[in-house]
Short mmCIF file of C-alpha atoms in Angstrom, two decimals:
data_model
loop_
_atom_site.label_atom_id
_atom_site.label_comp_id
_atom_site.label_asym_id
_atom_site.label_seq_id
_atom_site.Cartn_x
_atom_site.Cartn_y
_atom_site.Cartn_z
CA UNK A 1154 134.98 37.76 62.67
CA UNK A 1155 133.02 39.14 59.70
CA UNK A 1156 130.55 36.84 57.96
CA UNK A 1157 128.68 38.15 54.97
CA UNK A 1158 126.15 36.08 53.12
CA UNK A 1159 123.98 36.93 50.13
CA UNK A 1160 124.39 40.63 50.85
CA UNK A 1161 122.46 42.74 48.35
CA UNK A 1162 121.58 46.42 48.31
CA UNK A 1163 119.28 47.88 45.68
CA UNK A 1164 118.67 51.59 45.15
CA UNK A 1165 115.38 51.63 43.24
CA UNK A 1166 116.06 48.98 40.62
CA UNK A 1167 119.84 49.32 40.48
CA UNK A 1168 121.84 46.82 42.51
CA UNK A 1169 124.72 48.72 44.12
CA UNK A 1170 125.88 45.57 45.89
CA UNK A 1171 124.89 42.27 44.42
CA UNK A 1172 124.90 38.99 46.34
CA UNK A 1173 128.19 39.26 48.24
CA UNK A 1174 129.25 36.27 50.29
CA UNK A 1175 132.58 36.16 52.10
CA UNK A 1176 134.18 35.55 55.47
CA UNK A 1177 137.02 37.39 57.14
CA UNK A 1178 138.88 35.67 59.95
CA UNK A 1179 140.08 37.35 63.12
CA UNK A 1180 143.23 39.37 62.63
CA UNK A 1181 143.08 39.55 58.86
CA UNK A 1182 143.58 42.82 57.02
CA UNK A 1183 141.45 42.82 53.89
CA UNK A 1184 141.55 45.38 51.13
CA UNK A 1185 138.36 46.18 49.26
CA UNK A 1186 139.43 47.17 45.80
CA UNK A 1187 137.35 48.39 42.91
CA UNK A 1188 136.84 51.18 40.41
CA UNK A 1189 134.71 54.19 41.30
CA UNK A 1190 131.08 53.20 41.64
CA UNK A 1191 131.89 49.53 42.22
CA UNK A 1192 130.01 49.58 45.53
CA UNK A 1193 132.89 49.86 47.99
CA UNK A 1194 131.36 52.56 50.18
CA UNK A 1195 127.94 50.93 50.03
CA UNK A 1196 129.44 47.60 51.09
CA UNK A 1197 131.20 49.18 54.05
CA UNK A 1198 128.04 51.04 55.05
CA UNK A 1199 126.15 47.75 54.99
CA UNK A 1200 128.82 46.14 57.17
CA UNK A 1201 128.38 48.86 59.79
CA UNK A 1202 124.60 48.65 59.66
CA UNK A 1203 124.39 52.30 58.58
CA UNK A 1204 122.49 51.18 55.49
CA UNK A 1205 119.82 48.51 55.69
CA UNK A 1206 120.37 45.62 53.29
CA UNK A 1207 117.81 44.65 50.67
CA UNK A 1208 118.72 41.01 51.24
CA UNK A 1209 121.35 38.94 52.97
CA UNK A 1210 123.01 39.16 56.34
CA UNK A 1211 126.14 40.51 57.99
CA UNK A 1212 127.51 39.16 61.26
CA UNK A 1213 130.29 40.96 63.07
CA UNK A 1214 131.90 39.19 66.03
CA UNK A 1215 128.92 36.87 66.06
CA UNK A 1216 126.25 39.59 66.11
CA UNK A 1217 123.90 40.31 63.24
CA UNK A 1218 124.36 44.00 62.41
CA UNK A 1219 120.72 44.40 61.42
CA UNK A 1220 119.13 42.29 64.18
CA UNK A 1221 121.46 43.15 67.06
CA UNK A 1222 122.85 46.49 65.92
CA UNK A 1223 124.02 47.77 69.27
CA UNK A 1224 126.05 44.69 70.21
CA UNK A 1225 127.58 44.58 66.75
CA UNK A 1226 128.39 48.30 66.63
CA UNK A 1227 130.10 48.20 70.00
CA UNK A 1228 132.70 45.98 68.30
CA UNK A 1229 133.16 48.13 65.20
CA UNK A 1230 135.35 51.16 64.66
CA UNK A 1231 134.31 52.95 61.49
CA UNK A 1232 135.92 55.65 59.40
CA UNK A 1233 133.38 56.85 56.80
CA UNK A 1234 134.33 58.21 53.39
CA UNK A 1235 134.17 61.75 54.80
CA UNK A 1236 135.55 61.90 58.37
CA UNK A 1237 132.53 62.82 60.51
CA UNK A 1238 133.84 65.82 62.42
CA UNK A 1239 131.99 68.73 63.98
CA UNK A 1240 133.49 72.02 62.78
CA UNK A 1241 132.78 73.79 66.04
CA UNK A 1242 134.57 71.24 68.22
CA UNK A 1243 138.18 70.85 69.18
CA UNK A 1244 139.90 67.58 68.36
CA UNK A 1245 139.81 66.67 72.05
CA UNK A 1246 136.11 67.51 72.29
CA UNK A 1247 135.38 65.52 69.17
CA UNK A 1248 137.22 62.44 70.43
CA UNK A 1249 135.62 62.67 73.87
CA UNK A 1250 132.17 62.96 72.29
CA UNK A 1251 132.76 59.97 70.02
CA UNK A 1252 134.06 57.96 72.99
CA UNK A 1253 130.95 58.82 75.01
CA UNK A 1254 128.75 57.72 72.10
CA UNK A 1255 130.58 54.41 72.16
CA UNK A 1256 129.71 54.08 75.83
CA UNK A 1257 133.24 54.35 77.23
CA UNK A 1258 133.32 55.01 80.93
CA UNK A 1259 133.93 58.60 81.83
CA UNK A 1260 136.93 57.88 84.03
CA UNK A 1261 138.67 56.17 81.11
CA UNK A 1262 138.07 58.95 78.58
CA UNK A 1263 141.22 61.06 79.01
CA UNK A 1264 143.54 58.05 78.84
CA UNK A 1265 141.74 56.62 75.82
CA UNK A 1266 141.76 59.95 73.97
CA UNK A 1267 145.44 60.21 74.76
CA UNK A 1268 146.13 56.66 73.50
CA UNK A 1269 144.39 57.02 70.11
CA UNK A 1270 145.73 60.50 69.49
CA UNK A 1271 149.30 59.27 70.02
CA UNK A 1272 148.72 56.29 67.75
CA UNK A 1273 147.52 58.53 64.93
CA UNK A 1274 149.82 61.45 65.63
CA UNK A 1275 147.13 64.01 66.36
CA UNK A 1276 148.26 64.59 69.97
CA UNK A 1277 149.81 67.89 68.91
CA UNK A 1278 146.53 69.36 67.65
CA UNK A 1279 144.14 68.28 70.42
CA UNK A 1280 143.07 71.82 71.22
CA UNK A 1281 142.59 73.02 67.64
CA UNK A 1282 139.11 73.29 66.11
CA UNK A 1283 138.55 70.51 63.60
CA UNK A 1284 137.41 73.05 61.00
CA UNK A 1285 140.91 74.54 60.95
CA UNK A 1286 142.71 71.25 60.36
CA UNK A 1287 144.27 70.22 57.07
CA UNK A 1288 142.67 67.39 55.16
CA UNK A 1289 145.37 64.99 56.33
CA UNK A 1290 144.79 65.81 59.97
CA UNK A 1291 141.01 65.53 59.58
CA UNK A 1292 141.56 62.09 58.14
CA UNK A 1293 143.81 61.12 61.04
CA UNK A 1294 141.32 62.39 63.61
CA UNK A 1295 138.74 60.24 61.81
CA UNK A 1296 141.01 57.21 62.19
CA UNK A 1297 141.66 58.06 65.84
CA UNK A 1298 137.90 58.19 66.33
CA UNK A 1299 137.52 54.72 64.81
CA UNK A 1300 140.18 53.33 67.18
CA UNK A 1301 138.40 54.56 70.33
CA UNK A 1302 137.46 51.74 72.64
CA UNK A 1303 139.83 49.32 70.90
CA UNK A 1304 137.14 47.65 68.75
CA UNK A 1305 137.60 44.12 67.36
CA UNK A 1306 136.76 45.19 63.84
CA UNK A 1307 137.94 48.29 62.00
CA UNK A 1308 136.12 49.39 58.88
CA UNK A 1309 138.04 52.11 57.07
CA UNK A 1310 136.71 53.79 53.94
CA UNK A 1311 139.72 55.08 51.99
CA UNK A 1312 141.86 55.75 55.06
CA UNK A 1313 144.77 57.40 53.24
CA UNK A 1314 142.83 59.83 51.06
CA UNK A 1315 144.16 63.35 51.44
CA UNK A 1316 147.37 62.38 53.17
CA UNK A 1317 150.82 63.31 51.98
CA UNK A 1318 153.29 60.53 51.13
CA UNK A 1319 154.92 60.53 54.55
CA UNK A 1320 151.59 60.40 56.32
CA UNK A 1321 150.44 57.66 53.96
CA UNK A 1322 153.39 55.57 55.01
CA UNK A 1323 152.63 56.24 58.68
CA UNK A 1324 148.99 55.27 58.31
CA UNK A 1325 149.95 52.15 56.38
CA UNK A 1326 152.34 51.13 59.13
CA UNK A 1327 149.63 51.84 61.68
CA UNK A 1328 147.09 49.69 59.82
CA UNK A 1329 149.59 46.87 59.40
CA UNK A 1330 150.35 47.00 63.11
CA UNK A 1331 146.64 46.76 63.89
CA UNK A 1332 146.33 43.49 62.01
CA UNK A 1333 146.55 40.39 64.14
CA UNK A 1334 144.82 41.93 67.13
CA UNK A 1335 142.14 43.71 65.09
CA UNK A 1336 140.29 42.59 62.03
CA UNK A 1337 140.55 45.32 59.43
CA UNK A 1338 138.67 45.90 56.21
CA UNK A 1339 139.64 48.94 54.21
CA UNK A 1340 138.63 50.22 50.83
CA UNK A 1341 140.92 51.79 48.33
CA UNK A 1342 141.32 52.46 44.68
CA UNK A 1343 145.03 52.89 45.21
CA UNK A 1344 146.43 49.51 44.26
CA UNK A 1345 149.86 49.69 45.87
CA UNK A 1346 148.24 50.53 49.14
CA UNK A 1347 146.23 47.35 49.20
CA UNK A 1348 149.28 45.37 48.20
CA UNK A 1349 151.34 46.83 50.98
CA UNK A 1350 148.88 46.76 53.86
CA UNK A 1351 146.52 43.89 53.27
CA UNK A 1352 146.81 40.15 53.66
CA UNK A 1353 143.85 39.56 51.37
CA UNK A 1354 142.19 41.45 48.54
CA UNK A 1355 138.50 41.52 47.70
CA UNK A 1356 137.89 42.92 44.24
CA UNK A 1357 134.50 44.47 43.53
CA UNK A 1358 133.16 45.41 40.13
CA UNK A 1359 129.65 46.77 39.50
CA UNK A 1360 128.55 45.52 42.90
CA UNK A 1361 129.74 41.96 42.39
CA UNK A 1362 132.68 40.20 43.93
CA UNK A 1363 135.05 39.27 41.13
CA UNK A 1364 137.93 38.06 43.26
CA UNK A 1365 138.74 37.32 46.88
CA UNK A 1366 142.10 35.83 47.70
CA UNK A 1367 145.50 36.41 49.21
CA UNK A 1368 147.94 38.37 47.09
CA UNK A 1369 149.91 35.19 46.39
CA UNK A 1370 146.73 33.42 45.37
CA UNK A 1371 145.76 36.21 42.99
CA UNK A 1372 149.21 36.24 41.44
CA UNK A 1373 149.26 32.47 41.06
CA UNK A 1374 145.88 32.45 39.38
CA UNK A 1375 146.12 35.46 37.13
CA UNK A 1376 149.82 35.82 36.41
CA UNK A 1377 151.03 32.22 36.46
CA UNK A 1378 154.75 31.78 36.40
CA UNK A 1379 155.50 35.39 37.28
CA UNK A 1380 157.59 36.17 40.35
CA UNK A 1381 156.60 39.39 41.99
CA UNK A 1382 158.08 41.31 44.87
CA UNK A 1383 156.33 43.92 46.92
CA UNK A 1384 158.41 46.63 45.28
CA UNK A 1385 157.10 45.55 41.93
CA UNK A 1386 153.54 46.64 42.37
CA UNK A 1387 152.48 46.94 38.77
CA UNK A 1388 151.40 43.31 38.91
CA UNK A 1389 148.31 44.20 40.83
CA UNK A 1390 147.35 46.71 38.20
CA UNK A 1391 147.51 43.92 35.70
CA UNK A 1392 145.40 41.55 37.77
CA UNK A 1393 142.94 44.30 38.50
CA UNK A 1394 142.58 44.95 34.77
CA UNK A 1395 141.94 41.29 34.09
CA UNK A 1396 139.27 41.08 36.74
CA UNK A 1397 137.41 44.28 35.99
CA UNK A 1398 137.47 44.70 32.24
CA UNK A 1399 135.45 41.63 31.18
CA UNK A 1400 132.42 43.07 33.02
CA UNK B 1005 120.89 57.89 78.84
CA UNK B 1006 124.59 58.79 78.94
CA UNK B 1007 124.65 59.05 75.18
CA UNK B 1008 121.57 61.29 75.30
CA UNK B 1009 123.29 63.66 77.70
CA UNK B 1010 126.51 63.58 75.68
CA UNK B 1011 124.54 64.53 72.56
CA UNK B 1012 122.68 67.27 74.44
CA UNK B 1013 125.95 68.72 75.71
CA UNK B 1014 127.52 68.56 72.26
CA UNK B 1015 124.44 70.15 70.73
CA UNK B 1016 124.48 73.02 73.21
CA UNK B 1017 128.15 73.75 72.66
CA UNK B 1018 127.66 73.68 68.89
CA UNK B 1019 124.50 75.81 69.12
CA UNK B 1020 126.24 78.56 71.03
CA UNK B 1021 129.24 78.65 68.72
CA UNK B 1022 126.93 79.37 65.78
CA UNK B 1023 125.06 82.68 65.63
CA UNK B 1024 121.60 81.11 65.42
CA UNK B 1025 120.94 80.68 69.13
CA UNK B 1026 122.22 84.16 69.91
CA UNK B 1027 120.09 85.71 67.18
CA UNK B 1028 117.01 83.90 68.49
CA UNK B 1029 117.67 85.13 72.02
CA UNK B 1030 118.32 88.69 70.86
CA UNK B 1031 115.20 88.74 68.67
CA UNK B 1032 112.99 87.45 71.47
CA UNK B 1033 114.48 89.88 73.99
CA UNK B 1034 114.40 92.90 71.67
CA UNK B 1035 110.82 92.51 70.45
CA UNK B 1036 109.66 91.60 73.94
CA UNK B 1037 111.15 94.85 75.19
CA UNK B 1038 109.25 96.79 72.51
CA UNK B 1039 105.94 95.14 73.38
CA UNK B 1040 106.60 95.54 77.08
CA UNK B 1041 107.33 99.27 76.78
CA UNK B 1042 104.21 99.78 74.66
CA UNK B 1043 101.98 97.85 77.05
CA UNK B 1044 103.41 99.62 80.05
CA UNK B 1045 102.82 103.01 78.46
CA UNK B 1046 99.24 102.05 77.65
CA UNK B 1047 98.68 100.98 81.21
CA UNK B 1048 100.14 104.23 82.52
CA UNK B 1049 97.89 106.28 80.24
CA UNK B 1050 94.83 104.31 81.27
CA UNK B 1051 95.46 104.66 84.99
CA UNK B 1052 96.34 108.33 84.83
CA UNK B 1053 93.39 109.31 82.65
CA UNK B 1054 90.79 106.96 84.06
CA UNK B 1055 89.46 109.63 86.39
CA UNK B 1056 88.67 111.93 83.48
CA UNK B 1057 86.16 109.66 81.76
CA UNK B 1058 82.74 108.64 83.05
CA UNK B 1059 82.83 105.23 84.70
CA UNK B 1060 86.60 105.41 84.82
CA UNK B 1061 86.79 104.52 88.46
CA UNK B 1062 84.94 101.20 87.95
CA UNK B 1063 87.12 100.49 84.91
CA UNK B 1064 90.21 101.05 86.98
CA UNK B 1065 89.08 98.50 89.51
CA UNK B 1066 88.85 95.88 86.82
CA UNK B 1067 92.24 96.32 85.18
CA UNK B 1068 95.43 95.16 86.75
CA UNK B 1069 99.07 95.30 85.86
CA UNK B 1070 99.46 91.59 85.24
CA UNK B 1071 96.62 91.36 82.73
CA UNK B 1072 97.29 94.65 81.04
CA UNK B 1073 101.05 94.42 80.72
CA UNK B 1074 102.39 90.92 81.42
CA UNK B 1075 99.63 88.95 79.66
CA UNK B 1076 99.88 91.23 76.62
CA UNK B 1077 103.62 90.78 76.55
CA UNK B 1078 103.36 86.99 76.88
CA UNK B 1079 100.77 86.82 74.11
CA UNK B 1080 103.27 88.48 71.78
CA UNK B 1081 106.10 86.28 73.03
CA UNK B 1082 104.00 83.31 71.93
CA UNK B 1083 104.11 84.60 68.38
CA UNK B 1084 107.85 85.33 68.66
CA UNK B 1085 108.42 81.73 69.73
CA UNK B 1086 106.41 80.41 66.80
CA UNK B 1087 108.54 82.56 64.48
CA UNK B 1088 111.97 81.77 65.99
CA UNK B 1089 111.85 78.16 67.21
CA UNK B 1090 111.99 76.76 63.64
CA UNK B 1091 115.41 78.39 63.26
CA UNK B 1092 116.59 76.79 66.46
CA UNK B 1093 115.42 73.33 65.44
CA UNK B 1094 116.25 73.43 61.73
CA UNK B 1095 119.83 72.17 61.97
CA UNK B 1096 119.28 69.50 64.61
CA UNK B 1097 119.14 66.55 62.21
CA UNK B 1098 119.34 68.07 58.72
CA UNK B 1099 122.76 69.63 59.32
CA UNK B 1100 124.24 66.36 60.54
CA UNK B 1101 123.05 64.64 57.41
CA UNK B 1102 124.44 67.41 55.24
CA UNK B 1103 127.92 67.30 56.78
CA UNK B 1104 128.13 63.52 57.18
CA UNK B 1105 128.38 63.51 60.98
CA UNK B 1106 125.05 61.67 60.93
CA UNK B 1107 127.08 58.60 60.02
CA UNK B 1108 128.97 58.87 63.32
CA UNK B 1109 125.73 58.96 65.30
CA UNK B 1110 124.06 56.22 63.31
CA UNK B 1111 126.96 53.79 63.58
CA UNK B 1112 127.41 54.33 67.31
CA UNK B 1113 125.88 51.73 69.63
CA UNK B 1114 122.92 53.96 70.48
CA UNK B 1115 119.25 54.05 69.49
CA UNK B 1116 117.66 56.74 67.33
CA UNK B 1117 115.44 57.73 70.24
CA UNK B 1118 118.55 58.65 72.23
CA UNK B 1119 119.75 60.86 69.38
CA UNK B 1120 116.42 62.66 69.08
CA UNK B 1121 116.07 63.02 72.86
CA UNK B 1122 119.55 64.51 73.25
CA UNK B 1123 118.99 67.05 70.53
CA UNK B 1124 115.53 67.93 71.82
CA UNK B 1125 116.81 68.42 75.37
CA UNK B 1126 119.46 70.85 74.13
CA UNK B 1127 116.90 72.90 72.22
CA UNK B 1128 114.61 72.96 75.28
CA UNK B 1129 117.50 74.41 77.27
CA UNK B 1130 117.84 77.29 74.79
CA UNK B 1131 114.07 77.83 75.00
CA UNK B 1132 114.34 77.98 78.79
CA UNK B 1133 117.04 80.65 78.51
CA UNK B 1134 114.81 82.69 76.18
CA UNK B 1135 111.92 82.47 78.65
CA UNK B 1136 114.22 83.45 81.52
CA UNK B 1137 114.96 86.64 79.58
CA UNK B 1138 111.23 87.19 79.12
CA UNK B 1139 110.65 86.60 82.84
CA UNK B 1140 112.95 89.54 83.56
CA UNK B 1141 110.18 91.93 82.47
CA UNK B 1142 107.64 91.00 85.16
CA UNK B 1143 110.54 90.76 87.61
CA UNK B 1144 111.46 94.31 86.70
CA UNK B 1145 107.84 95.43 87.23
CA UNK B 1146 107.78 93.73 90.58
CA UNK B 1147 110.99 95.42 91.73
CA UNK B 1148 110.05 98.83 90.36
CA UNK B 1149 106.58 98.65 91.87
CA UNK B 1150 107.61 97.43 95.29
CA UNK B 1151 104.89 97.99 97.85
CA UNK B 1152 102.13 98.28 95.25
CA UNK B 1153 98.85 96.70 96.27
CA UNK B 1154 95.94 95.15 94.38
CA UNK B 1155 95.93 95.82 90.63
CA UNK B 1156 99.31 97.49 90.74
CA UNK B 1157 101.16 94.44 92.06
CA UNK B 1158 102.48 91.64 89.88
CA UNK B 1159 100.48 88.45 90.36
CA UNK B 1160 103.24 85.88 90.32
CA UNK B 1161 100.96 82.80 90.07
CA UNK B 1162 99.50 84.23 86.86
CA UNK B 1163 102.98 85.02 85.56
CA UNK B 1164 104.16 81.49 86.38
CA UNK B 1165 101.17 79.96 84.58
CA UNK B 1166 101.91 82.16 81.58
CA UNK B 1167 105.56 81.10 81.52
CA UNK B 1168 104.50 77.46 81.74
CA UNK B 1169 102.14 77.97 78.79
CA UNK B 1170 104.91 79.62 76.78
CA UNK B 1171 107.30 76.81 77.62
CA UNK B 1172 104.77 74.23 76.46
CA UNK B 1173 104.15 76.20 73.27
CA UNK B 1174 107.89 76.48 72.60
CA UNK B 1175 108.44 72.80 73.37
CA UNK B 1176 105.69 71.86 70.92
CA UNK B 1177 107.18 74.17 68.29
CA UNK B 1178 110.62 72.59 68.74
CA UNK B 1179 109.16 69.08 68.49
CA UNK B 1180 107.45 70.00 65.21
CA UNK B 1181 110.73 71.59 64.10
CA UNK B 1182 112.90 68.57 64.88
CA UNK B 1183 110.46 66.38 62.97
CA UNK B 1184 110.85 68.54 59.88
CA UNK B 1185 114.60 68.70 60.41
CA UNK B 1186 114.66 64.90 60.29
CA UNK B 1187 112.38 64.75 57.25
CA UNK B 1188 113.75 67.59 55.13
CA UNK B 1189 116.95 67.48 53.13
CA UNK B 1190 118.39 70.79 54.25
CA UNK B 1191 118.07 73.03 57.31
CA UNK B 1192 116.49 75.86 55.29
CA UNK B 1193 113.71 73.64 53.96
CA UNK B 1194 113.18 72.28 57.48
CA UNK B 1195 112.84 75.82 58.89
CA UNK B 1196 110.40 76.93 56.19
CA UNK B 1197 108.20 73.86 56.52
CA UNK B 1198 108.01 74.05 60.29
CA UNK B 1199 107.36 77.79 60.13
CA UNK B 1200 104.49 77.14 57.75
CA UNK B 1201 102.91 74.50 59.96
CA UNK B 1202 103.42 76.43 63.19
CA UNK B 1203 102.04 79.68 61.78
CA UNK B 1204 99.09 77.70 60.45
CA UNK B 1205 98.46 76.30 63.93
CA UNK B 1206 98.95 79.69 65.55
CA UNK B 1207 96.49 81.39 63.20
CA UNK B 1208 94.02 78.49 62.99
CA UNK B 1209 91.53 80.45 65.07
CA UNK B 1210 91.40 83.17 62.40
CA UNK B 1211 90.22 80.80 59.73
CA UNK B 1212 86.95 80.46 61.56
CA UNK B 1213 85.71 83.99 60.92
CA UNK B 1214 82.28 83.57 59.41
CA UNK B 1215 82.28 79.82 59.89
CA UNK B 1216 80.10 78.28 62.50
CA UNK B 1217 79.47 75.22 64.57
CA UNK B 1218 81.71 72.24 64.10
CA UNK B 1219 84.23 73.93 61.78
CA UNK B 1220 84.71 76.69 64.31
CA UNK B 1221 85.18 74.29 67.18
CA UNK B 1222 87.65 72.23 65.23
CA UNK B 1223 89.75 75.24 64.24
CA UNK B 1224 89.73 76.57 67.78
CA UNK B 1225 90.73 73.15 69.07
CA UNK B 1226 93.70 73.08 66.70
CA UNK B 1227 94.78 76.64 67.34
CA UNK B 1228 98.03 77.03 69.22
CA UNK B 1229 97.16 80.57 70.26
CA UNK B 1230 93.72 79.74 71.65
CA UNK B 1231 95.25 77.08 73.85
CA UNK B 1232 97.77 79.60 75.16
CA UNK B 1233 95.16 82.19 76.22
CA UNK B 1234 93.98 80.43 79.43
CA UNK B 1235 97.57 80.14 80.68
CA UNK B 1236 98.04 83.87 80.27
CA UNK B 1237 95.02 84.46 82.52
CA UNK B 1238 96.51 82.16 85.12
CA UNK B 1239 94.40 79.11 84.34
CA UNK B 1240 96.20 75.81 83.81
CA UNK B 1241 93.62 73.52 82.25
CA UNK B 1242 94.22 69.90 81.37
CA UNK B 1243 92.97 70.09 77.75
CA UNK B 1244 95.42 72.90 76.99
CA UNK B 1245 98.33 71.07 78.59
CA UNK B 1246 97.38 67.92 76.70
CA UNK B 1247 97.16 69.83 73.42
CA UNK B 1248 100.79 70.94 73.66
CA UNK B 1249 102.02 67.63 75.05
CA UNK B 1250 100.42 65.73 72.19
CA UNK B 1251 102.07 68.06 69.67
CA UNK B 1252 105.40 67.34 71.41
CA UNK B 1253 104.77 63.59 71.33
CA UNK B 1254 103.71 63.64 67.69
CA UNK B 1255 106.72 65.70 66.61
CA UNK B 1256 109.21 63.56 68.52
CA UNK B 1257 107.62 60.35 67.27
CA UNK B 1258 107.86 61.49 63.65
CA UNK B 1259 111.45 62.64 64.23
CA UNK B 1260 112.46 59.29 65.73
CA UNK B 1261 110.84 57.37 62.87
CA UNK B 1262 112.50 59.61 60.30
CA UNK B 1263 115.94 59.20 61.90
CA UNK B 1264 115.49 55.44 62.08
CA UNK B 1265 114.16 55.27 58.52
CA UNK B 1266 116.71 57.60 57.01
CA UNK B 1267 119.76 55.47 57.35
CA UNK B 1268 121.10 56.64 54.04
CA UNK B 1269 123.39 59.65 53.92
#
């Protein structure tokens, strides 16, 4: 569903993303993990075609995001690092506008806005101005916006930032439930989150991919002989340290 | 096309929830009213005193209400547009980049030209509202002077040509403004740069004092105010129309390129 090959992005002479090659199959939920400045946001922006790549290619659902941007983008739902909301609009207005940008038919708009706002729990604030929402609600409206039109691929940049623990659990459950039907790639520097929501982990450090495997695979390779349960999440911290520190 | 209209609608609703559009409309209406009252008073003085000076009767035959009041008003409105349009256009792209909503537009399955067109259409609508307010002044003259003949009657074809000229001027100013909004980092810088360029174009004719020949022709050809003058006298000439349309095309082209090229946040 997502095919990345030789993807490189340079800002002046600094490589923010350096020669990434990976493949994500339909229905997988992949966590993009890395320390601050590792290139997570840049990678996601390259996947959406928002940033042009210096080299390499990205194909989403079979379409090259740089050569056939409109076909590719129709299949992507994207939550940027900062939820892109217009202060002067109500939540309903914001969602309708985003749906129109995605080319949804007018007759379907109310039902679609209703569907995504229920999924993300913002149906109670549809008539509030986005500027007056708490950070958690802004984040959820951003996720609702990404879900509009039921895209094949969801690209979520730190989806649980700013949420309280209960909301975090809700969003996690939501993301897990999206897997299977949707292909999801999300970034996070919160390790437990990746462990709990994702089927695979891609670890980035200084723009390079230093690991890409299932959780079980990572554990087997880096902590041989250790048995780990999902409640015992410190293991990932340990693996993360092993992967990132040598660089 | 649907995306363009959606963006235009969004832009209009955002524009009218911020004070900028209202301030622009109030400024244009207020200063127009001042100029209008002054011009009308001058016209009244001239017509009432014309008999007292030698040759006054012939003079009176040559002045008319439209030239003396409406054309003077419209000439000033031209300057008001040059001064206010940059504030209307400044946020169009720059603000979206500042707040991050640009990322929503640029990752939607639409082309940059649709984004620029939607925003431009919305700003043209505000310009049209401003000119409707300005058109109230000749309308008022026409109602108040019902039954007047000759020089005392409002010549609507001349007024219409003047409004067309003002619309073209405003449209060109907005196109220059949206280009700077797409190029500059912040709305304030965008407004200042477009103000600088537009005032330069407006005053280009003045730089020719003392110059002659080719330099003078060039400056006059570039001057936004000299191209407005024929409209105010009721003459719609192709070179003047083309002047404004090419400014519009240039501004929109630069804006589209800048939006396409500026894919970073």
